[in-house]
Structure formats: structure tokens, C-alpha cells
CSV table of C-alpha atoms in Angstrom, one decimal:
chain,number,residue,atom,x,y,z
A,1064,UNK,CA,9.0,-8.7,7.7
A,1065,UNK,CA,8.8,-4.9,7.6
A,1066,UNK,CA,5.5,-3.0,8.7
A,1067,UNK,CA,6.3,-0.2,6.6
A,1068,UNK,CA,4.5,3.2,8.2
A,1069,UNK,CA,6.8,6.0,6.9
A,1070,UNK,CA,7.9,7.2,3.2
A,1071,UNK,CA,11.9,6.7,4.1
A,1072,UNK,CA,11.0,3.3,5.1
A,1073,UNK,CA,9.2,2.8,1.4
A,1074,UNK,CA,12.4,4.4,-0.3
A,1075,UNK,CA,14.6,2.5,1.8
A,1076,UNK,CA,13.2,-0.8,0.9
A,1077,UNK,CA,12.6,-0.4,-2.2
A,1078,UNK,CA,16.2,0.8,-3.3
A,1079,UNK,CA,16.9,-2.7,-1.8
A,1080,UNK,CA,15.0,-5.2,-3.3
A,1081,UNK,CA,15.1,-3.0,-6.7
A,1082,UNK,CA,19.1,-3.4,-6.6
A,1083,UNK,CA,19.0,-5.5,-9.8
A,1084,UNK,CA,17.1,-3.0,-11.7
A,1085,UNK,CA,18.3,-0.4,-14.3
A,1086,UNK,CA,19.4,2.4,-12.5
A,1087,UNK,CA,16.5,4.3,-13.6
A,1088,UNK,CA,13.8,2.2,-12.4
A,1089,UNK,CA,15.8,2.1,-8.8
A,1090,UNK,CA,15.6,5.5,-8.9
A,1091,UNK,CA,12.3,6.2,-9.4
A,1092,UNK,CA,10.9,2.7,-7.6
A,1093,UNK,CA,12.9,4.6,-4.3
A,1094,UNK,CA,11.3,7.8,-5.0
A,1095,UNK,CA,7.9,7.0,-5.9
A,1096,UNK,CA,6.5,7.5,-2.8
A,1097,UNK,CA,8.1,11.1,-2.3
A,1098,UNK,CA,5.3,12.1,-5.3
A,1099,UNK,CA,2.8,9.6,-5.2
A,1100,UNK,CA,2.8,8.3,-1.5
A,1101,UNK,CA,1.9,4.8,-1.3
A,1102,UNK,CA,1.0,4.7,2.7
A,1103,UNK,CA,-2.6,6.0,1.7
A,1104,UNK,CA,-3.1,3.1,-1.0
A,1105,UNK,CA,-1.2,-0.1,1.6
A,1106,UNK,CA,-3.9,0.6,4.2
A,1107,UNK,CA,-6.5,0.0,2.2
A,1108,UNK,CA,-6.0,-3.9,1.2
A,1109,UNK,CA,-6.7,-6.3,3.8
A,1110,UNK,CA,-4.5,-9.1,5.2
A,1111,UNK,CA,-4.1,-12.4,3.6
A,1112,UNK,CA,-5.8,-10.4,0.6
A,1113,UNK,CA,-5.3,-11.9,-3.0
A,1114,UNK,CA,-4.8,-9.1,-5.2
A,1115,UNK,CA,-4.8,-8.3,-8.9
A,1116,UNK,CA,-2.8,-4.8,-10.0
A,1117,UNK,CA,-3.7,-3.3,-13.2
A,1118,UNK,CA,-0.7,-1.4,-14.4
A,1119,UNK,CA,1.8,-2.3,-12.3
A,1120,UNK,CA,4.4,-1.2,-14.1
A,1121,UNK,CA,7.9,-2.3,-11.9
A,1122,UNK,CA,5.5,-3.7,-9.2
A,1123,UNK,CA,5.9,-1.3,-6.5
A,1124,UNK,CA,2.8,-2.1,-4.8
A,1125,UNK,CA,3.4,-5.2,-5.4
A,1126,UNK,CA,6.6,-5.6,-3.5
A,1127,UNK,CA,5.5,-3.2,-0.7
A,1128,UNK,CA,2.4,-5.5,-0.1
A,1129,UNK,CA,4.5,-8.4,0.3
A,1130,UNK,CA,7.1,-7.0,2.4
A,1131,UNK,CA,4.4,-5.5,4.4
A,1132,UNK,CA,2.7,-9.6,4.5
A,1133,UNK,CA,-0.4,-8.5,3.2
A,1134,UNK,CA,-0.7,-10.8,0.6
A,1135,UNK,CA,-0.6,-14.6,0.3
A,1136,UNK,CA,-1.2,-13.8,-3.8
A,1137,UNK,CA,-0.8,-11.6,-6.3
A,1138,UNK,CA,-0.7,-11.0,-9.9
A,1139,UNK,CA,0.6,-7.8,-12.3
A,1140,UNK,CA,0.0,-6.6,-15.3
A,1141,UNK,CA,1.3,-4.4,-18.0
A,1142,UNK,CA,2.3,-3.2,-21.2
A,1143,UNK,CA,6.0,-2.9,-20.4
A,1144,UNK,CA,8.1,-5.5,-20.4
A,1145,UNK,CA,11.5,-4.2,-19.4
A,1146,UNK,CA,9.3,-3.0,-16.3
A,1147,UNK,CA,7.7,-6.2,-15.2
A,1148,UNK,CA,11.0,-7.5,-15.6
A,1149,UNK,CA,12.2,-5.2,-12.7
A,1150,UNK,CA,9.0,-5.9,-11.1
A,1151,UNK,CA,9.7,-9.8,-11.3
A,1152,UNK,CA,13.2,-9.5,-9.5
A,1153,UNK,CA,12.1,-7.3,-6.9
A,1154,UNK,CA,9.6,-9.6,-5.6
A,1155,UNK,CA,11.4,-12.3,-5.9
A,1156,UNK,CA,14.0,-11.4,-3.3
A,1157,UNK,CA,10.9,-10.5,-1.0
A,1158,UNK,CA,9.3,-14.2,-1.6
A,1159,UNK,CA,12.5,-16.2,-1.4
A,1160,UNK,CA,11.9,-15.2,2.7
A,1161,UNK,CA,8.1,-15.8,2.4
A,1162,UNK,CA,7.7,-18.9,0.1
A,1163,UNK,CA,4.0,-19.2,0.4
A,1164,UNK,CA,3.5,-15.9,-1.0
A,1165,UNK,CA,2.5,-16.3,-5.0
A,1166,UNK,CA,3.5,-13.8,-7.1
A,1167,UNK,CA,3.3,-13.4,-11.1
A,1168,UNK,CA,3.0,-11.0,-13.7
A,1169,UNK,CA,1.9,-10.4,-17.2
A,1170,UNK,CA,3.0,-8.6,-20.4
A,1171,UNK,CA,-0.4,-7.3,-22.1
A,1172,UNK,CA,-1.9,-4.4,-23.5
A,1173,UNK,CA,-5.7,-6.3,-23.8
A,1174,UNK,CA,-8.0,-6.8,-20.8
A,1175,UNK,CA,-9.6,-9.7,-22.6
A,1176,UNK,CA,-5.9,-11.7,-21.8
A,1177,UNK,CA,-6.3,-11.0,-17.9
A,1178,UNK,CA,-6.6,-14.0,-15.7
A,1179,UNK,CA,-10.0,-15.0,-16.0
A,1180,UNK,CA,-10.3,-15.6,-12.0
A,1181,UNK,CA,-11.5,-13.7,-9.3
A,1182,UNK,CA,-9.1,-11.5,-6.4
A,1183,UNK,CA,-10.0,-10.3,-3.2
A,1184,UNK,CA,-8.4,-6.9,-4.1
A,1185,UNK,CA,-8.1,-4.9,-7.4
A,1186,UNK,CA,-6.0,-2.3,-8.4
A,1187,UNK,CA,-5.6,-0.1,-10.4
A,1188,UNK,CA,-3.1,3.1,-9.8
A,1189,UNK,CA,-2.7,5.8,-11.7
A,1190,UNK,CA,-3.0,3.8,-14.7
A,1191,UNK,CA,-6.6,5.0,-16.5
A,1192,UNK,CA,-5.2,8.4,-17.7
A,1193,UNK,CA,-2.9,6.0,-20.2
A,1194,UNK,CA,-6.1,4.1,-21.7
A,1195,UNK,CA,-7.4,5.7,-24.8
A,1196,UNK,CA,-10.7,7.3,-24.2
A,1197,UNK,CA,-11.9,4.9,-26.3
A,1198,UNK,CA,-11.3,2.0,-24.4
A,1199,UNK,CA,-11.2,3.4,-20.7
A,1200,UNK,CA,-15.0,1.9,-19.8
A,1201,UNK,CA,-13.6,-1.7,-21.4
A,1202,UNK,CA,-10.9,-1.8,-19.3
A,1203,UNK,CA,-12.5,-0.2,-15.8
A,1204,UNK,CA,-16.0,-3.0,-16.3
A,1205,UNK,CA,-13.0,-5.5,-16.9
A,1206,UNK,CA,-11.6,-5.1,-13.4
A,1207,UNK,CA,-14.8,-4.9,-11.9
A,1208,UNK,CA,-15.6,-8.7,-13.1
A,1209,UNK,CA,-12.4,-9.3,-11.5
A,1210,UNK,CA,-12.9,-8.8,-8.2
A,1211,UNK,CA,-14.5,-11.7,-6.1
A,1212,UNK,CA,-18.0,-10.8,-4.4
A,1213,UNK,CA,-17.1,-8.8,-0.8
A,1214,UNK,CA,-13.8,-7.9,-2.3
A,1215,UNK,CA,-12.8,-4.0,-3.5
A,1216,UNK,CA,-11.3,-2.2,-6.2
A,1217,UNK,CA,-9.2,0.5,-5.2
A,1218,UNK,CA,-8.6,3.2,-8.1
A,1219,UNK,CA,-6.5,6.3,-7.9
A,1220,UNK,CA,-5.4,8.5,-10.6
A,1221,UNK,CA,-3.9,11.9,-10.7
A,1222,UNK,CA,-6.4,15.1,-10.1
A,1223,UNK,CA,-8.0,17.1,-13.0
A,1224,UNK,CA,-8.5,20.2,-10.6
A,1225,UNK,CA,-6.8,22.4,-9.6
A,1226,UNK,CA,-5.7,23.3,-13.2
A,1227,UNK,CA,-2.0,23.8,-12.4
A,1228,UNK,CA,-1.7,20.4,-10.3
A,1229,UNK,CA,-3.3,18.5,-13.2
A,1230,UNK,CA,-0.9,20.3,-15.7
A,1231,UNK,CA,2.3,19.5,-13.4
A,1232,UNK,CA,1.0,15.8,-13.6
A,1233,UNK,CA,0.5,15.9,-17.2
A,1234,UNK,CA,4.1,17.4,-17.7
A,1235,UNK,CA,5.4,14.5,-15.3
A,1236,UNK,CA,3.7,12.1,-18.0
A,1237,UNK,CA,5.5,14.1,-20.7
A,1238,UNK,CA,8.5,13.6,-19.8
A,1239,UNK,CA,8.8,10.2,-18.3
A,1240,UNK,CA,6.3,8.5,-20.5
A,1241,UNK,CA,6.6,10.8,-23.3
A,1242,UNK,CA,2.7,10.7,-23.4
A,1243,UNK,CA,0.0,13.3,-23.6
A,1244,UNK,CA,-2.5,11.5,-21.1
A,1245,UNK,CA,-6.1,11.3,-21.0
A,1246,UNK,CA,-7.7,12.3,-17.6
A,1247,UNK,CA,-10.8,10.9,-16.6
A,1248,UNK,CA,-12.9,12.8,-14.1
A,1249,UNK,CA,-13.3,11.2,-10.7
A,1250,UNK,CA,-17.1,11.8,-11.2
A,1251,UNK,CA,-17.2,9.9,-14.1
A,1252,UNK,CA,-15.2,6.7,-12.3
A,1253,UNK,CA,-18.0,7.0,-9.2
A,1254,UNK,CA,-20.6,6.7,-12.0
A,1255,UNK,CA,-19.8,4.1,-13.7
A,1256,UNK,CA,-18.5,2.4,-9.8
A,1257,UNK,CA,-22.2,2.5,-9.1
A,1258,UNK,CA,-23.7,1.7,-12.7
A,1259,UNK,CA,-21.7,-1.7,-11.7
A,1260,UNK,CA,-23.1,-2.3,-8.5
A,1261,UNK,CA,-20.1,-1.3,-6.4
A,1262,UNK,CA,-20.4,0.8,-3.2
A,1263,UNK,CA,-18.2,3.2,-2.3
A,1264,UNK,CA,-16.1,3.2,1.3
A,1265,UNK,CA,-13.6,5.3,0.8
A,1266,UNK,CA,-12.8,8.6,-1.3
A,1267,UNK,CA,-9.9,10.9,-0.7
A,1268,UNK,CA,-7.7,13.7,-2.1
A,1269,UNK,CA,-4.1,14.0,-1.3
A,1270,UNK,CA,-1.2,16.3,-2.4
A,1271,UNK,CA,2.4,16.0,-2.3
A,1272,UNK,CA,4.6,18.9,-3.7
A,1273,UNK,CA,2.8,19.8,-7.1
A,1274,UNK,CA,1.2,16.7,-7.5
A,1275,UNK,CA,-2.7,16.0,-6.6
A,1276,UNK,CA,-4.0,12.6,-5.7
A,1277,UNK,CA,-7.7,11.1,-6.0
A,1278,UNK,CA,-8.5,7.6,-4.5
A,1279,UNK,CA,-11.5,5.6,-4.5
A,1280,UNK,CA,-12.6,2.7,-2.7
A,1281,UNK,CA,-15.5,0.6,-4.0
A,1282,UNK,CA,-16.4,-2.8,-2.4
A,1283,UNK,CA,-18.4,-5.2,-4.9
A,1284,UNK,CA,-21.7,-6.5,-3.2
């Protein structure tokens, strides 16, 4: 299997495996990691790790993690089902080659209809800024109870600062997702990381082009 280091590998593969998709979620699947690179966000789950992915939309990271074998399972979530349908054929070419790898998704809107199991690895990219504010803590303390003692949540969402880079990502939102999103500061996800119990490893800012990057990485004592 691939050991994916470089961005054209990431678009090469996954215009491959994402060959049964609309055209427009091959397009962007292939592109992804040209805007949001997904190198940074592979290198942070562990071999053999079980992993639960909050928002996976067409399950890029998904699909990367098990081309890359970094996985034995793996479960998605989200709200859009013509997207987890993409996501479902995609990995299913990459586990017909690895038939020990488990992977499943699931159409909801409600963390209260999440797997009620634990996962060496939780994720959840660039997905907060769609929660209402309302329900943002809900959902973030719902991952958290996910993730199996010794095992780590890795969050990233787009930057609120500088203004302009947080204004080109909210125009990217616009326009794709025809949504006005709802940033939460990265301050306010540490917070409530360590109101949990969780330590952070790991906290970085990236850019590519316009578009600003902030990941954490908390491990769960």
C-alpha cells in the first residue's frame, strides 16, 4: 500500500479511488489537500489505530488512513448523505486489497446516535465551525467520551486570525456549503480540552494559499 508523503501523491490517489464519485466530489476529494493539506493531520494517528471521524464528509481521511495502513478500523459520520455515499465507495476499493481493515459510516446530525464505543483516535476536521453555537460544547464533550483512555482527539478547524484568512475561509464556506459558519476560537477548544481532562501534545498553525489552519492534539489520560 502507498506511504503517502507528498500532496500529488494525496491528489493522485484520491482521484483514483474517488473514480465512482460525482464529478464534483472527485474534484474536490483530489484537490483537498492543495487548501487544506492532509500530511500535517496523517502523522498524527498512530498505527493499527481505530479511529472515529466526526464530519467526514466523503471520507478523505478516511481513505488516506487506510491506503496509508494506519488503521485496522474506522467509523464516519455525517450529515450528508450523497457524501458518505462517495465516502463508502472510495474505501471500499482501498479495503477490497486490505480485507481486515473495517470501515463504516453513518448518516446523523445528533451526537447522541454516535457509536456508543470507545476509538483509539478521534477526529474531528474542520467540522466545529458548522455546529450551531448552541450545540458546539454538546458535540466537542461527545467526542471526548469517545476516545478510549491513552487515545487522542485531533481537532483542526480553520483560523479566526488574521482577519482576511478567516474571511477567505468563510467565503470558501459560502460558496461551497452555502453556509455562514460559526468560528470557535482555538482558545476556547484548549479550555474546554483541559476542563475534560485532556492534555495537550501537539498545537500548530499552518497556511496554504489564503487559507489558515489550526490543529490540536489532546491525548485523554
Amino acid at each position: 500500500m502507498p506511504n503517502l508523503s507528498k500532496d500529488q501523491e494525496i491528489s493522485k490517489l484520491a482521484w483514483q479511488v474517488y473514480c465512482d464519485a460525482p464529478m464534483s466530489i472527485r474534484l474536490l476529494a483530489s484537490a483537498r489537500t492543495y487548501i487544506c493539506p492532509m500530511l500535517p493531520l496523517l502523522v498524527e494517528v498512530p498505527d493499527n489505530s481505530t479511529i472515529f471521524d466526526i464530519g467526514c464528509g466523503s471520507g478523505l481521511f478516511l481513505s488516506l488512513l487506510v491506503a496509508n495502513s494506519q488503521v485496522r478500523s474506522g467509523i464516519g459520520t455525517d450529515l450528508n448523505i450523497k457524501a458518505l455515499n462517495s465516502a463508502k465507495l472510495a474505501t471500499k476499493r482501498l479495503t477490497e486489497k486490505q480485507p481486515e481493515v473495517m470501515v463504516d459510516f453513518q448518516q446523523t446530525g445528533d451526537c447522541k446516535e454516535w457509536p456508543n464505543t470507545s476509538f483509539s483516535v478521534v477526529s474531528m476536521i474542520d467540522v466545529m465551525h458548522h455546529i450551531p453555537p448552541q450545540a458546539q460544547y454538546t458535540v466537542f464533550a461527545a467526542a471526548i467520551e469517545r476516545i478510549a483512555p491513552g487515545g487522542r482527539l485531533i481537532y483542526k478547524d480553520m483560523c479566526l486570525k488574521p482577519w482576511w484568512k478567516a474571511t477567505a475561509n468563510r467565503l470558501h464556506d459560502l460558496l461551497l456549503a452555502r453556509e455562514w459558519i460559526n468560528y470557535v476560537p482555538i482558545e476556547t477548544i484548549k479550555e474546554w480540552g483541559s476542563q475534560s481532562g485532556l492534555k495537550l501534545v501537539n498545537e500548530s498553525y499552518y497556511s496554504r494559499y489564503v487559507y489558515g489552519h489550526e490543529k490540536l492534539v489532546f491525548v485523554k489520560n
